PDB file of C-alpha atoms in Angstrom:
ATOM      1  CA  UNK A   1     101.824  85.984  86.989  1.00 85.00           C
ATOM      2  CA  UNK A   2      98.923  88.261  86.904  1.00 92.00           C
ATOM      3  CA  UNK A   3      98.640  92.241  87.208  1.00 94.00           C
ATOM      4  CA  UNK A   4      96.069  92.832  89.838  1.00 96.00           C
ATOM      5  CA  UNK A   5      96.378  96.241  90.601  1.00 96.00           C
ATOM      6  CA  UNK A   6      98.194  99.564  88.900  1.00 96.00           C
ATOM      7  CA  UNK A   7      98.302 102.732  91.138  1.00 96.00           C
ATOM      8  CA  UNK A   8      99.247 105.983  89.253  1.00 96.00           C
ATOM      9  CA  UNK A   9     100.620 108.916  90.796  1.00 95.00           C
ATOM     10  CA  UNK A  10     100.965 111.832  88.173  1.00 93.00           C
ATOM     11  CA  UNK A  11     103.829 114.209  88.464  1.00 92.00           C
ATOM     12  CA  UNK A  12     103.157 117.820  88.194  1.00 87.00           C
ATOM     13  CA  UNK A  13     105.565 119.903  86.309  1.00 83.00           C
ATOM     14  CA  UNK A  14     106.538 120.394  82.383  1.00 82.00           C
ATOM     15  CA  UNK A  15     109.554 117.814  82.425  1.00 91.00           C
ATOM     16  CA  UNK A  16     109.410 114.401  80.510  1.00 95.00           C
ATOM     17  CA  UNK A  17     108.482 112.402  83.735  1.00 95.00           C
ATOM     18  CA  UNK A  18     104.708 112.053  83.786  1.00 95.00           C
ATOM     19  CA  UNK A  19     103.921 109.885  86.439  1.00 96.00           C
ATOM     20  CA  UNK A  20     105.067 107.236  89.143  1.00 96.00           C
ATOM     21  CA  UNK A  21     103.442 103.891  89.069  1.00 97.00           C
ATOM     22  CA  UNK A  22     103.082 100.962  91.562  1.00 97.00           C
ATOM     23  CA  UNK A  23     102.353  97.430  90.168  1.00 97.00           C
ATOM     24  CA  UNK A  24     100.831  94.538  92.300  1.00 97.00           C
ATOM     25  CA  UNK A  25     101.233  90.893  90.843  1.00 95.00           C
ATOM     26  CA  UNK A  26      98.925  88.309  92.133  1.00 96.00           C
ATOM     27  CA  UNK A  27      97.866  90.115  95.124  1.00 96.00           C
ATOM     28  CA  UNK A  28     101.465  89.257  96.710  1.00 97.00           C
ATOM     29  CA  UNK A  29     104.114  90.983  95.022  1.00 96.00           C
ATOM     30  CA  UNK A  30     104.477  94.677  94.507  1.00 96.00           C
ATOM     31  CA  UNK A  31     106.950  96.920  92.522  1.00 97.00           C
ATOM     32  CA  UNK A  32     107.340 100.436  93.013  1.00 97.00           C
ATOM     33  CA  UNK A  33     108.754 103.575  91.209  1.00 96.00           C
ATOM     34  CA  UNK A  34     107.695 102.268  87.538  1.00 97.00           C
ATOM     35  CA  UNK A  35     107.897 105.541  85.688  1.00 96.00           C
ATOM     36  CA  UNK A  36     105.735 106.968  82.837  1.00 97.00           C
ATOM     37  CA  UNK A  37     107.914 108.955  80.679  1.00 96.00           C
ATOM     38  CA  UNK A  38     107.160 111.280  77.533  1.00 94.00           C
ATOM     39  CA  UNK A  39     109.402 110.395  74.738  1.00 94.00           C
ATOM     40  CA  UNK A  40     109.679 111.571  71.256  1.00 94.00           C
ATOM     41  CA  UNK A  41     107.331 109.057  69.931  1.00 93.00           C
ATOM     42  CA  UNK A  42     105.111 109.100  72.952  1.00 93.00           C
ATOM     43  CA  UNK A  43     104.911 107.744  76.431  1.00 94.00           C
ATOM     44  CA  UNK A  44     106.543 104.670  77.661  1.00 96.00           C
ATOM     45  CA  UNK A  45     107.512 103.185  80.934  1.00 96.00           C
ATOM     46  CA  UNK A  46     110.891 102.905  82.555  1.00 96.00           C
ATOM     47  CA  UNK A  47     111.428 100.159  85.167  1.00 97.00           C
ATOM     48  CA  UNK A  48     112.632 100.907  88.748  1.00 97.00           C
ATOM     49  CA  UNK A  49     116.401 101.375  88.587  1.00 95.00           C
ATOM     50  CA  UNK A  50     119.665 102.430  90.608  1.00 95.00           C
ATOM     51  CA  UNK A  51     122.879 104.330  89.833  1.00 95.00           C
ATOM     52  CA  UNK A  52     125.875 102.207  90.067  1.00 96.00           C
ATOM     53  CA  UNK A  53     129.406 103.816  91.340  1.00 96.00           C
ATOM     54  CA  UNK A  54     130.398 104.211  87.440  1.00 96.00           C
ATOM     55  CA  UNK A  55     127.191 106.445  86.764  1.00 96.00           C
ATOM     56  CA  UNK A  56     125.255 104.051  84.945  1.00 96.00           C
ATOM     57  CA  UNK A  57     121.591 102.987  85.713  1.00 93.00           C
ATOM     58  CA  UNK A  58     120.561  99.461  86.164  1.00 95.00           C
ATOM     59  CA  UNK A  59     117.245  98.070  86.414  1.00 94.00           C
ATOM     60  CA  UNK A  60     116.226  96.762  90.076  1.00 95.00           C
ATOM     61  CA  UNK A  61     113.272  94.739  88.518  1.00 94.00           C
ATOM     62  CA  UNK A  62     112.337  94.037  84.753  1.00 94.00           C
ATOM     63  CA  UNK A  63     110.397  91.525  82.728  1.00 94.00           C
ATOM     64  CA  UNK A  64     112.547  88.889  81.265  1.00 95.00           C
ATOM     65  CA  UNK A  65     110.836  88.613  78.054  1.00 95.00           C
ATOM     66  CA  UNK A  66     109.296  90.837  75.563  1.00 96.00           C
ATOM     67  CA  UNK A  67     105.841  89.280  75.614  1.00 95.00           C
ATOM     68  CA  UNK A  68     105.469  90.226  79.264  1.00 94.00           C
ATOM     69  CA  UNK A  69     106.968  93.592  78.755  1.00 95.00           C
ATOM     70  CA  UNK A  70     104.558  94.509  76.126  1.00 95.00           C
ATOM     71  CA  UNK A  71     101.712  93.303  78.347  1.00 95.00           C
ATOM     72  CA  UNK A  72     102.998  95.313  81.539  1.00 96.00           C
ATOM     73  CA  UNK A  73     103.399  98.457  79.277  1.00 96.00           C
ATOM     74  CA  UNK A  74     100.100  98.190  77.651  1.00 96.00           C
ATOM     75  CA  UNK A  75      98.131  97.800  80.862  1.00 96.00           C
ATOM     76  CA  UNK A  76     100.008 100.558  82.495  1.00 97.00           C
ATOM     77  CA  UNK A  77      99.798 103.042  79.708  1.00 96.00           C
ATOM     78  CA  UNK A  78      96.051 102.265  79.297  1.00 95.00           C
ATOM     79  CA  UNK A  79      95.367 103.148  83.228  1.00 96.00           C
ATOM     80  CA  UNK A  80      97.412 106.096  82.689  1.00 95.00           C
ATOM     81  CA  UNK A  81      95.245 107.402  79.686  1.00 93.00           C
ATOM     82  CA  UNK A  82      92.170 106.521  81.480  1.00 92.00           C
ATOM     83  CA  UNK A  83      92.835 108.749  84.124  1.00 86.00           C
ATOM     84  CA  UNK A  84      92.277 111.559  82.205  1.00 75.00           C
ATOM     85  CA  UNK A  85      93.462 115.060  83.001  1.00 65.00           C
ATOM     86  CA  UNK A  86      91.351 116.114  85.852  1.00 56.00           C
ATOM     87  CA  UNK A  87      91.703 113.494  88.026  1.00 54.00           C
ATOM     88  CA  UNK A  88      93.210 115.052  90.769  1.00 51.00           C
ATOM     89  CA  UNK A  89      96.654 113.354  90.030  1.00 57.00           C
ATOM     90  CA  UNK A  90      96.372 109.773  91.345  1.00 60.00           C
ATOM     91  CA  UNK A  91      94.460 106.986  90.115  1.00 60.00           C
ATOM     92  CA  UNK A  92      93.836 103.000  90.485  1.00 59.00           C
ATOM     93  CA  UNK A  93      93.280 100.656  87.670  1.00 56.00           C
ATOM     94  CA  UNK A  94      90.453  97.921  88.770  1.00 45.00           C
ATOM     95  CA  UNK A  95      92.196  94.415  89.408  1.00 47.00           C
ATOM     96  CA  UNK A  96      91.454  91.820  86.929  1.00 48.00           C
ATOM     97  CA  UNK A  97      89.517  89.764  89.551  1.00 40.00           C
ATOM     98  CA  UNK A  98      88.391  90.065  93.523  1.00 39.00           C
ATOM     99  CA  UNK A  99      90.216  87.279  95.535  1.00 40.00           C
ATOM    100  CA  UNK A 100      87.587  84.818  96.568  1.00 44.00           C
ATOM    101  CA  UNK A 101      85.385  85.235  93.897  1.00 43.00           C
ATOM    102  CA  UNK A 102      86.700  82.147  91.901  1.00 42.00           C
ATOM    103  CA  UNK A 103      83.903  80.060  90.993  1.00 43.00           C
ATOM    104  CA  UNK A 104      80.913  82.520  91.972  1.00 38.00           C
ATOM    105  CA  UNK A 105      78.303  83.543  89.662  1.00 40.00           C
ATOM    106  CA  UNK A 106      77.476  87.103  89.365  1.00 38.00           C
TER     107      UNK A 106
END
């Protein structure tokens, strides 16, 4: 499964939440509301979650192995850092490939 698009919406304000992210996989599956959060040792991602009846938060979708989680976090944070401070608040990472370009020389 390849990450084919990352869209970032910065959040204004002084809180720990820095941005919301939408990630597309293989140009056919999307996950909304991944969060970029400022922690004590830097920024990290938090997967979309919902609050249970007991008040606990459970991830709605998440990686099931650490290698993919590391790759996902690296790609999202690289795209976030590439936005810079004066980008108008929204950005998009270029996809790894353009659908239909397989086998074409450029």
